[in-house]
mmCIF file of C-alpha atoms in Angstrom:
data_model
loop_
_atom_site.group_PDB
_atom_site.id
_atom_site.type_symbol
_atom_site.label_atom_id
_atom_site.label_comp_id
_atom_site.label_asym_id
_atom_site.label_seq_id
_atom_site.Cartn_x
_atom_site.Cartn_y
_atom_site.Cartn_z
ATOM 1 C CA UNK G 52 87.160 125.734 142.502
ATOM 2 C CA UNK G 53 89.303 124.144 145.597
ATOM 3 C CA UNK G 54 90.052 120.532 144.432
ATOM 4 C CA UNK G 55 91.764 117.629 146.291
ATOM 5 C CA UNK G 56 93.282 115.147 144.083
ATOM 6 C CA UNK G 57 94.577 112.019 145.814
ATOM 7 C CA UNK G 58 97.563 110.042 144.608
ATOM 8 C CA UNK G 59 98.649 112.993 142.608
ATOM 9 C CA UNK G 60 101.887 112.538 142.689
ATOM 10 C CA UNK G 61 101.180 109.284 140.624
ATOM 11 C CA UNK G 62 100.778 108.382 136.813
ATOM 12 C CA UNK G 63 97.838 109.835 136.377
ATOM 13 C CA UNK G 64 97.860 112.694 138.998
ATOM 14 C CA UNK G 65 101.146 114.259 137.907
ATOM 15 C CA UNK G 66 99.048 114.620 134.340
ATOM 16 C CA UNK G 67 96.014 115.959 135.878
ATOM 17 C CA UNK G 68 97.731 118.692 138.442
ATOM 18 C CA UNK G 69 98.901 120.915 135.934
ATOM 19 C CA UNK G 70 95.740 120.544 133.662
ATOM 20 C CA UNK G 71 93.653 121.382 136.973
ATOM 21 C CA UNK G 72 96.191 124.352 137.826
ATOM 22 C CA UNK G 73 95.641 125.306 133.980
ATOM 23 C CA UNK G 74 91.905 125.911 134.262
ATOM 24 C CA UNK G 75 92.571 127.808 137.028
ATOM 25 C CA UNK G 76 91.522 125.643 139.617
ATOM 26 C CA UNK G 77 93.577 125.600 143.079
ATOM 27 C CA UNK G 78 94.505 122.369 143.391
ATOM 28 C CA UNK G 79 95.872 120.258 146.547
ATOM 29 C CA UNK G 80 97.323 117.400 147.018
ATOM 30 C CA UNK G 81 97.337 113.934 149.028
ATOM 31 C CA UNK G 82 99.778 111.550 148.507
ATOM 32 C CA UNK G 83 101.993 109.410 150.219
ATOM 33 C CA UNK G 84 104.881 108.996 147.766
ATOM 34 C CA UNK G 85 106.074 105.880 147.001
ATOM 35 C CA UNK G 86 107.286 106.153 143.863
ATOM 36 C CA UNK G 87 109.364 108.759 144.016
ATOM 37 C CA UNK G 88 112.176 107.378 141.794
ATOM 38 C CA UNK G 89 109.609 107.481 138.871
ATOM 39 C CA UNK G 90 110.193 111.043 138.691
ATOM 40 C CA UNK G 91 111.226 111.179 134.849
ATOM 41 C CA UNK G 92 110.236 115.075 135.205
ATOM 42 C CA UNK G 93 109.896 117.944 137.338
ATOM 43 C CA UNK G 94 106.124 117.816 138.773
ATOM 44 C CA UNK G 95 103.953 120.924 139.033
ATOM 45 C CA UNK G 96 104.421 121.579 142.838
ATOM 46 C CA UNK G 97 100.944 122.123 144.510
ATOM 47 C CA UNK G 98 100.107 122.730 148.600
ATOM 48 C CA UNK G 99 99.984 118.505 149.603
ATOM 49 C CA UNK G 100 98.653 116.621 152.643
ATOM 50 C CA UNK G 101 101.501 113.346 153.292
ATOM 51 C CA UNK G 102 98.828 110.989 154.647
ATOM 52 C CA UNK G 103 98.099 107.747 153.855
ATOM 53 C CA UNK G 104 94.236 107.363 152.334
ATOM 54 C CA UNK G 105 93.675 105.159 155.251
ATOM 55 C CA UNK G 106 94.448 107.840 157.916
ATOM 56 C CA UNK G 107 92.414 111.167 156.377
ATOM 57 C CA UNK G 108 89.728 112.581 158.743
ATOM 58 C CA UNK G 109 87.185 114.767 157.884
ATOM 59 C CA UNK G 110 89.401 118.253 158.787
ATOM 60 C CA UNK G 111 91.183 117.249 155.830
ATOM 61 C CA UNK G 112 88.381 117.622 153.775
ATOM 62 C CA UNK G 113 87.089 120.725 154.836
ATOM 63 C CA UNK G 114 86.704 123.587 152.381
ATOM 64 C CA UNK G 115 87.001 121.932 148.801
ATOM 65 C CA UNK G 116 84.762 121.479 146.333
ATOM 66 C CA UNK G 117 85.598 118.574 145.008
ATOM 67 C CA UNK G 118 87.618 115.526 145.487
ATOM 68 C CA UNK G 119 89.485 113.790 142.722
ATOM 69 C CA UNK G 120 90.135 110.250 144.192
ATOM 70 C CA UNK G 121 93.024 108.159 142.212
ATOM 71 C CA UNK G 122 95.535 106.951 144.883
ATOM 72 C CA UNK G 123 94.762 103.347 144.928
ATOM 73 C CA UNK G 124 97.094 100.253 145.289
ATOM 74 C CA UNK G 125 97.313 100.564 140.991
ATOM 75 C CA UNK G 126 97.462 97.797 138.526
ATOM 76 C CA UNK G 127 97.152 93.971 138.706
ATOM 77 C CA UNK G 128 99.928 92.406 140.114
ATOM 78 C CA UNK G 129 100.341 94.098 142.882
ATOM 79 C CA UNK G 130 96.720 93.733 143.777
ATOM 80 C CA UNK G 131 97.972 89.833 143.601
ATOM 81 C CA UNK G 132 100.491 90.248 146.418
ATOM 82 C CA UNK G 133 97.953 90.597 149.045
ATOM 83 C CA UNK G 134 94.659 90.767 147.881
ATOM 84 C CA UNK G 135 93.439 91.526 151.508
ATOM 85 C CA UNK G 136 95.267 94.657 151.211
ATOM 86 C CA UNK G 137 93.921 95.613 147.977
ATOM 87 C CA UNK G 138 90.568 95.623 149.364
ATOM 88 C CA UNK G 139 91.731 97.377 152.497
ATOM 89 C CA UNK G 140 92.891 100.480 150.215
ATOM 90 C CA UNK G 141 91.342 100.493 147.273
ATOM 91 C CA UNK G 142 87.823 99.610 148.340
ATOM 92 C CA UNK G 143 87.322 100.220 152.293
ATOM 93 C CA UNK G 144 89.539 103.433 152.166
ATOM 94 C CA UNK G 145 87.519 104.786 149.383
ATOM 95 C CA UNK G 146 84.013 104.821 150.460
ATOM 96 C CA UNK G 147 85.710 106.055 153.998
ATOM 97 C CA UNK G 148 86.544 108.982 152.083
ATOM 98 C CA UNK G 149 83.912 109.093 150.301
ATOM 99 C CA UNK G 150 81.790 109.834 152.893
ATOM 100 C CA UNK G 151 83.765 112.050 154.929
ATOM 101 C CA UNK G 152 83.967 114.116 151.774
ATOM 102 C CA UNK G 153 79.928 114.055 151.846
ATOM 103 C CA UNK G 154 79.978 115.111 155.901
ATOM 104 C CA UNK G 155 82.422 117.243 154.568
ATOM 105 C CA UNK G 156 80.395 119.576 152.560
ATOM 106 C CA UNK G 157 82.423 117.950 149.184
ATOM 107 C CA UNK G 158 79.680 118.818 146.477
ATOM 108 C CA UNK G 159 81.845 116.557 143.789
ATOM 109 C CA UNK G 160 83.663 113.087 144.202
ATOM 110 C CA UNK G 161 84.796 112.249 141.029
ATOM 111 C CA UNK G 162 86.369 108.192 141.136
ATOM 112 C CA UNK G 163 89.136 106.829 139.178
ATOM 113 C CA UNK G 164 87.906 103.500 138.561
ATOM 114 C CA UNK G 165 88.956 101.106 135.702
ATOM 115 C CA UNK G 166 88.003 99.289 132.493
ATOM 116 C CA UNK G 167 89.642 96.351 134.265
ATOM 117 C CA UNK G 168 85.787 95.763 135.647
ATOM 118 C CA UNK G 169 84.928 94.210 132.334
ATOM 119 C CA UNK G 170 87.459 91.537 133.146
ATOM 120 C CA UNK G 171 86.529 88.601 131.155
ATOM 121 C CA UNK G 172 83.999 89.750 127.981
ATOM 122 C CA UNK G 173 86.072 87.555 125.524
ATOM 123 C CA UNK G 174 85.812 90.554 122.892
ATOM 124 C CA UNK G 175 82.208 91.570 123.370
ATOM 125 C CA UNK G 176 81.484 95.684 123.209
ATOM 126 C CA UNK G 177 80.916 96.492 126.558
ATOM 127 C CA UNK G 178 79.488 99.498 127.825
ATOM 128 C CA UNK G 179 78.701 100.864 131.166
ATOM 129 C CA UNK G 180 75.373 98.959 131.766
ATOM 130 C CA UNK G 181 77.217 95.465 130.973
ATOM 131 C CA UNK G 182 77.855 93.078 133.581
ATOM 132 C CA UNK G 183 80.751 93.095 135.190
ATOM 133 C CA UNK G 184 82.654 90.423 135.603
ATOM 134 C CA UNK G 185 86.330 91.442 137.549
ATOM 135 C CA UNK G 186 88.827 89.023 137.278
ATOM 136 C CA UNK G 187 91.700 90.473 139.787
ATOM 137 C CA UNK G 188 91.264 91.732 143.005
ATOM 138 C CA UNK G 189 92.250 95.167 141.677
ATOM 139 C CA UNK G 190 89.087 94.797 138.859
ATOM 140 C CA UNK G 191 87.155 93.800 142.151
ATOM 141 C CA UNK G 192 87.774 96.431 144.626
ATOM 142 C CA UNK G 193 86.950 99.016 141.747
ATOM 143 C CA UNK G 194 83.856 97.573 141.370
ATOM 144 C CA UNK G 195 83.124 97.057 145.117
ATOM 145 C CA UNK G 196 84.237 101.013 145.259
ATOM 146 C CA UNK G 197 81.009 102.187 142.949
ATOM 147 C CA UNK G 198 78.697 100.459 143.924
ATOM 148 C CA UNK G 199 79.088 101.777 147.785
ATOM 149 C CA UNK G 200 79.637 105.159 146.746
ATOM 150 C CA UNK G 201 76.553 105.094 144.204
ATOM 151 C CA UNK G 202 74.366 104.802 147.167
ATOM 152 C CA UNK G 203 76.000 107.948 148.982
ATOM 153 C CA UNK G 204 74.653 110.203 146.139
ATOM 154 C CA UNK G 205 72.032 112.941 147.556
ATOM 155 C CA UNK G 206 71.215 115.994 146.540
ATOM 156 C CA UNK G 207 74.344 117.982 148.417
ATOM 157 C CA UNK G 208 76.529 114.643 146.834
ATOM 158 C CA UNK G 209 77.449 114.317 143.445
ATOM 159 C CA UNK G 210 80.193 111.010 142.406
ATOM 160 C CA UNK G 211 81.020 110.499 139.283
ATOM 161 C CA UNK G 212 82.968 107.415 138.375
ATOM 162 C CA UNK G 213 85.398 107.220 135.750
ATOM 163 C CA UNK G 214 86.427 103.866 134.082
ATOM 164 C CA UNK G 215 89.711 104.531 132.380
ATOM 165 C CA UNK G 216 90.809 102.839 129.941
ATOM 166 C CA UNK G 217 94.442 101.054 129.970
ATOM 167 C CA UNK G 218 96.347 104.299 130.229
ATOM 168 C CA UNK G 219 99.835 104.335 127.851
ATOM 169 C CA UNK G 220 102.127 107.525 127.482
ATOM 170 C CA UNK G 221 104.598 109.461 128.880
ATOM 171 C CA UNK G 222 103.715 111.426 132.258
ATOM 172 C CA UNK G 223 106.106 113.185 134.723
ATOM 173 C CA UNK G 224 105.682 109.877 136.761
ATOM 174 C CA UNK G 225 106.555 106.821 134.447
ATOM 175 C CA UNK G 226 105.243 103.076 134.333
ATOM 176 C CA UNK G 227 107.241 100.779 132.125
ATOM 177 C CA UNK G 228 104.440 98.032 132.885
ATOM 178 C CA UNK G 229 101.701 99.204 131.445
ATOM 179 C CA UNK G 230 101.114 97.508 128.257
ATOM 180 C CA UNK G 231 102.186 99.986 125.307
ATOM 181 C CA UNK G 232 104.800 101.521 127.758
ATOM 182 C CA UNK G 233 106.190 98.211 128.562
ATOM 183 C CA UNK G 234 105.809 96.672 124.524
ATOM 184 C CA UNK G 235 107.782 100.296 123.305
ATOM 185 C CA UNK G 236 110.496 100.431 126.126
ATOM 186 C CA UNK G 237 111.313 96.640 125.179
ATOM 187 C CA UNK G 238 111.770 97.715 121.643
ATOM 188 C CA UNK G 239 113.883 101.083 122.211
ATOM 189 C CA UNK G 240 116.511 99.410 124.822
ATOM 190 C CA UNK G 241 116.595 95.691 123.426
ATOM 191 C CA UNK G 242 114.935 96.056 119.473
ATOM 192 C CA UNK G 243 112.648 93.351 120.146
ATOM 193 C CA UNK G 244 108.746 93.918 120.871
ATOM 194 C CA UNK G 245 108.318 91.294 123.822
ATOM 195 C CA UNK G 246 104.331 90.188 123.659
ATOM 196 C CA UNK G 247 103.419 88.345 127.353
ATOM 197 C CA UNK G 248 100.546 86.755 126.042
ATOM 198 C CA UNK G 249 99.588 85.208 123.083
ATOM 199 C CA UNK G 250 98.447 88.507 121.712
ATOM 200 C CA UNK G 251 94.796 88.109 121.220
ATOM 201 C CA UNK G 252 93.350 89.761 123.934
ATOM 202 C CA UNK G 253 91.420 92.975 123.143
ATOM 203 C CA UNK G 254 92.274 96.561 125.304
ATOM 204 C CA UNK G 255 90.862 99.478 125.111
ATOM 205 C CA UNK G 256 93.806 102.200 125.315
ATOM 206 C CA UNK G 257 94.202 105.745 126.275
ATOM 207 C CA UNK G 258 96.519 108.315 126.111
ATOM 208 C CA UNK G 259 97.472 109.239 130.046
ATOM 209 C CA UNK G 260 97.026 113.040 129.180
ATOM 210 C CA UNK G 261 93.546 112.627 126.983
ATOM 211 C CA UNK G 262 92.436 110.836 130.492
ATOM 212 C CA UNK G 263 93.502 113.996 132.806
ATOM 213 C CA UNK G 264 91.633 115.917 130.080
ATOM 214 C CA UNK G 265 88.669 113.730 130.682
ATOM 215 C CA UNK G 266 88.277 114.311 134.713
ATOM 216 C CA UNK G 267 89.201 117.894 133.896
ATOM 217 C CA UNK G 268 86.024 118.201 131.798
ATOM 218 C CA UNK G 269 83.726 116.308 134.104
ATOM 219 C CA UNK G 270 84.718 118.699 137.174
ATOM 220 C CA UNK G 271 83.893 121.373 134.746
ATOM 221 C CA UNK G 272 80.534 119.747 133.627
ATOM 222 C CA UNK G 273 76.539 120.963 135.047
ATOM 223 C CA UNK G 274 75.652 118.650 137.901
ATOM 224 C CA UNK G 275 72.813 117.144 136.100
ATOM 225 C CA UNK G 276 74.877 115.703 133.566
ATOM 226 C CA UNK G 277 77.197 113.595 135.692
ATOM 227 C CA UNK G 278 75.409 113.322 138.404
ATOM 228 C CA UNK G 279 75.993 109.343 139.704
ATOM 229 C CA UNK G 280 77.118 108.648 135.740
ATOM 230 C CA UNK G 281 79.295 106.039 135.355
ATOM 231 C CA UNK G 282 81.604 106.937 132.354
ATOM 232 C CA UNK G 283 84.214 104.703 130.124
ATOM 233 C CA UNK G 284 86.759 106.917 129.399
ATOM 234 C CA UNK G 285 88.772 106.592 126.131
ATOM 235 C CA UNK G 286 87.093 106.067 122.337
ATOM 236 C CA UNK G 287 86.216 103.257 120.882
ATOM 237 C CA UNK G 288 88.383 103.079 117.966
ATOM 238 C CA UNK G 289 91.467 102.675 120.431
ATOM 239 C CA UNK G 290 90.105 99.449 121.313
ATOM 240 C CA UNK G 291 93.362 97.069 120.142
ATOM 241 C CA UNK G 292 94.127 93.552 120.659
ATOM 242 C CA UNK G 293 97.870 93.297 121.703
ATOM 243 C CA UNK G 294 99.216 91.899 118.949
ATOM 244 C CA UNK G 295 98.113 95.247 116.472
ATOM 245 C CA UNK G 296 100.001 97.425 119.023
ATOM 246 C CA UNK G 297 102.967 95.562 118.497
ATOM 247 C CA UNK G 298 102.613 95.854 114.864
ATOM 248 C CA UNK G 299 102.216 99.805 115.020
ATOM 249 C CA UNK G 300 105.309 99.606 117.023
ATOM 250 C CA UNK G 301 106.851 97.756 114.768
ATOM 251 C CA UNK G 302 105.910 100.109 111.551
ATOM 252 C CA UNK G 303 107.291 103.300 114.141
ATOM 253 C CA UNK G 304 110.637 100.916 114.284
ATOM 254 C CA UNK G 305 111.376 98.813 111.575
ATOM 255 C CA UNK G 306 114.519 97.524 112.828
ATOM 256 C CA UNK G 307 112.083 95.883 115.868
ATOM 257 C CA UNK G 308 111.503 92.473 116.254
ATOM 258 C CA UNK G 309 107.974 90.807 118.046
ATOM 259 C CA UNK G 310 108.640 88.518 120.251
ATOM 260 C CA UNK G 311 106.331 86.156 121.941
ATOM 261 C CA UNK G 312 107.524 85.336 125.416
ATOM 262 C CA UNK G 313 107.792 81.400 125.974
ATOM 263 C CA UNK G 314 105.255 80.584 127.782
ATOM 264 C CA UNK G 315 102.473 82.839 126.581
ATOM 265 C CA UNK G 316 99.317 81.571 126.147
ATOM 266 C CA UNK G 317 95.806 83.728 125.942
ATOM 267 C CA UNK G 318 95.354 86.052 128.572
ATOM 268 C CA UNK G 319 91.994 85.941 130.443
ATOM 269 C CA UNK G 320 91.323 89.828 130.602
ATOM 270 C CA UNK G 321 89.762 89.916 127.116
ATOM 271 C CA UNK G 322 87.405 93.222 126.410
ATOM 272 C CA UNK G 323 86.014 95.812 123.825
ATOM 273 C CA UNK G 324 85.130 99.230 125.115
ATOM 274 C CA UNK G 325 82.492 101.546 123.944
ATOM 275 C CA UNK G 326 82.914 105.000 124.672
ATOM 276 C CA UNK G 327 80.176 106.416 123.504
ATOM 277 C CA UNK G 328 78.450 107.635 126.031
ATOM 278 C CA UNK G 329 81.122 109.666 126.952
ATOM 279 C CA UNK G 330 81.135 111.122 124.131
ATOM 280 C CA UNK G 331 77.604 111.944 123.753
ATOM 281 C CA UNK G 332 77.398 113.298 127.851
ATOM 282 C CA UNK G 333 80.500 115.300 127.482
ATOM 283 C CA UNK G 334 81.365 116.886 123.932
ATOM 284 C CA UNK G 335 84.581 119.294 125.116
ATOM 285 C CA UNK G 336 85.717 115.800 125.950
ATOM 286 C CA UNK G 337 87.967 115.113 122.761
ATOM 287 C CA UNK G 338 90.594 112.422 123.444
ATOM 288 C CA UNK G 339 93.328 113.698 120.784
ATOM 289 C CA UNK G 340 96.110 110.736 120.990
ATOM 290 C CA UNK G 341 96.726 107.398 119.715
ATOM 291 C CA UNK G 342 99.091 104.558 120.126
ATOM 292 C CA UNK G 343 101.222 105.123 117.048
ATOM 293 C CA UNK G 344 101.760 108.886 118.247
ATOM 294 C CA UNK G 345 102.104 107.925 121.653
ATOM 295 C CA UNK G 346 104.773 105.529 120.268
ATOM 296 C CA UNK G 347 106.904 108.137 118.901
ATOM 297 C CA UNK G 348 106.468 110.412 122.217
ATOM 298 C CA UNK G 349 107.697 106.960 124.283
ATOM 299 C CA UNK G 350 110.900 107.060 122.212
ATOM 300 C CA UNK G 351 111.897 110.784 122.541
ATOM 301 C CA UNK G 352 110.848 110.600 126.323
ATOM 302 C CA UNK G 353 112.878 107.036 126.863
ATOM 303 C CA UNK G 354 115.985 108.652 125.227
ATOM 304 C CA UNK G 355 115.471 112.073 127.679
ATOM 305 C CA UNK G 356 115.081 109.803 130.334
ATOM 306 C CA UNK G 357 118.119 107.047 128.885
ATOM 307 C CA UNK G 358 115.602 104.426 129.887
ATOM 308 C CA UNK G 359 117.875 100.687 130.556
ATOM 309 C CA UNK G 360 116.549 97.167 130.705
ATOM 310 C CA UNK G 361 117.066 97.576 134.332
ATOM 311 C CA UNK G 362 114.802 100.210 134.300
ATOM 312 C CA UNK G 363 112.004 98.240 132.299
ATOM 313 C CA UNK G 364 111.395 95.681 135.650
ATOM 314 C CA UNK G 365 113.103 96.911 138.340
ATOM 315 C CA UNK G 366 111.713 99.306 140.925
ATOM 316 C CA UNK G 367 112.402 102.963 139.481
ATOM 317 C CA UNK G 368 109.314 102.585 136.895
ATOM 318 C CA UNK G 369 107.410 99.348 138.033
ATOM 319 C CA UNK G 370 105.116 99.621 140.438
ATOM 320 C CA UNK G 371 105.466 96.196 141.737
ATOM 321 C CA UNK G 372 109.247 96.461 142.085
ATOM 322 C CA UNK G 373 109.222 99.239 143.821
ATOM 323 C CA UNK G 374 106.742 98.111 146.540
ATOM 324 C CA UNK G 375 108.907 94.726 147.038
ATOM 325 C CA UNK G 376 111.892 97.141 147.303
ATOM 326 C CA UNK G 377 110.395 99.168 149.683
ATOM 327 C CA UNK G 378 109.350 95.937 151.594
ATOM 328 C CA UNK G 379 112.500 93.786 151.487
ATOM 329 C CA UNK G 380 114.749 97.086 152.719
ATOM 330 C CA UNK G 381 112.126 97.137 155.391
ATOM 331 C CA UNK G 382 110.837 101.169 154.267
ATOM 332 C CA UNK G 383 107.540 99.610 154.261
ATOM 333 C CA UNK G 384 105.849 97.499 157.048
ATOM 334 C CA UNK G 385 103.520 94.524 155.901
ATOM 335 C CA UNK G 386 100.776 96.861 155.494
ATOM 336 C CA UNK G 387 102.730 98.966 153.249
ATOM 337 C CA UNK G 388 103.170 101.939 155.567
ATOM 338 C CA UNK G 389 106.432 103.884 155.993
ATOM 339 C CA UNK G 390 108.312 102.968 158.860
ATOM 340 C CA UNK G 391 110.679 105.803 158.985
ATOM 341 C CA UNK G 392 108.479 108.775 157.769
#
């Protein structure tokens, strides 16, 4: 099968490449690369398209089967710095390309979308008929996103829409500020286990490479099983409040101190995650990692990659540094675009 996969030069995408590649898929790319410094590996090198999401036409779409859509403005806070913008990408971009892919010819449109649409549940077991209730304008441009796209399904059209949940885990392109990534690189370059909130939230969690397996399986699944599904993706024994990770971290590293940061108080993204249905639609779908393995993976791959404080916040492996680097060296206009490329 010819697949595009957008943003796959990113967290995710670098993951899901190779695993694509490996099924024998040929795979392209679209990606416009700004986070090249995250590089902690070698990617798998595929044929790419440098575009922006916002500029693709329809010629680019031409000939593939299926479209795996992650590039997206990608976590919280920088959805925060201009909101506007968020919605601009994540949301109006993405039914744009959505239906181009459908005048396309794309048979398959498989969205990364996000647990974050759960937002506030304050602990209930949510699954993918519960309201939604977005608290960030990321949460809200993912939910925004399916519900336009839902109504381009047809009979030539197939979406699928994948709500991940918080990804953790070493991938050829790092984040330090996702939540395990961030609690485990705090403990291996400072021995303390820094906790931003007051610890009680609930997450569900999963393993960056069990989530590439899971959009590997639902490319590979009969239409009339995913058809228009809406999927969580991760299982529901990785559901965690914050605190417990911390504590596995600290049984992987005795020597490691938690630490509640000064001003943390409860933290208003607060959910539980069934993933059942995932499990029961797609059963070569077998998530094989957990946080205290994933823990001991983050410490060989932060000594490979001699991981530094600096590194933790600044702009090689946070996304939101990066962007304000890119901004305040003026590489990126106020609508995040390159200026020089």
């Amino acid at each position: 099968m010819r697949i595009l996969v957008t943003g796959h030069k990113g967290y995710i995408g670098s993951e899901l490449v190779p695993a694509l590649v490996a099924e024998g898929h040929h795979v392209e790319g679209l990606d416009v690369d700004l986070f090249a410094p995250a590089r902690a590996v070698d990617l798998v090198e595929v044929p790419e398209i440098r575009k922006d999401i916002r500029d693709i036409d329809a010629a680019d779409l031409e000939g593939f089967s299926a479209v795996v859509h992650l590039a997206a403005l990608s976590n919280d806070p920088i959805g925060d710095l201009d909101p506007e913008l968020t919605y601009d990408i994540n949301y109006h971009s993405s039914v744009r390309l959505a239906s181009l892919a459908k005048a396309a010819g794309v048979e398959r449109f498989v969205f990364s979308s996000s647990c974050s649409n759960y937002g506030a549940a304050t602990g209930k077991m949510m699954t993918e008929d519960s309201t939604l209730n977005p608290v960030t304008a990321y949460g809200r441009s993912k939910v925004l996103t399916e519900e336009a796209v839902q109504t381009l399904a047809s009979e030539s059209f197939s979406p699928v829409f994948l709500r991940n949940a918080t990804a953790y885990g070493a991938s050829p392109c790092l984040r330090t500020d996702l939540v395990v990534n961030n609690m485990v690189a705090w403990a291996f370059t400072t021995g303390r286990i820094r906790i931003l909130s007051d610890g009680t939230p609930w997450r569900p969690l999963a393993h960056v490479h069990d989530i590439a397996a899971a959009f590997v399986a639902v490319i590979k699944a009969p239409r009339h099983v995913v058809h228009n599904q809406v999927l969580n993706i991760g299982r529901t024994e990785e559901n965690y409040q914050v605190r417990q990770v911390a504590e596995i971290i600290a049984e992987v590293m005795p020597a490691a101190s938690i630490e509640y940061a000064g001003t943390a108080g409860p933290d208003v993204r607060d959910y539980r995650v069934s993933f059942d249905k995932v499990a029961r639609l797609l059963p070569t779908f077998v998530p094989r990692w957990n946080v205290r393995l994933a823990v001991e993976e983050l410490l060989d791959f932060y000594a490979r990659v001699k991981l530094t404080v600096d590194d933790i916040q600044g702009p090689r492996f946070a996304r939101i540094a990066r962007i304000k680097q890119l901004l305040e060296s003026g590489a990126l206009d106020s609508e995040l675009r390159w200026t020089s490329h």
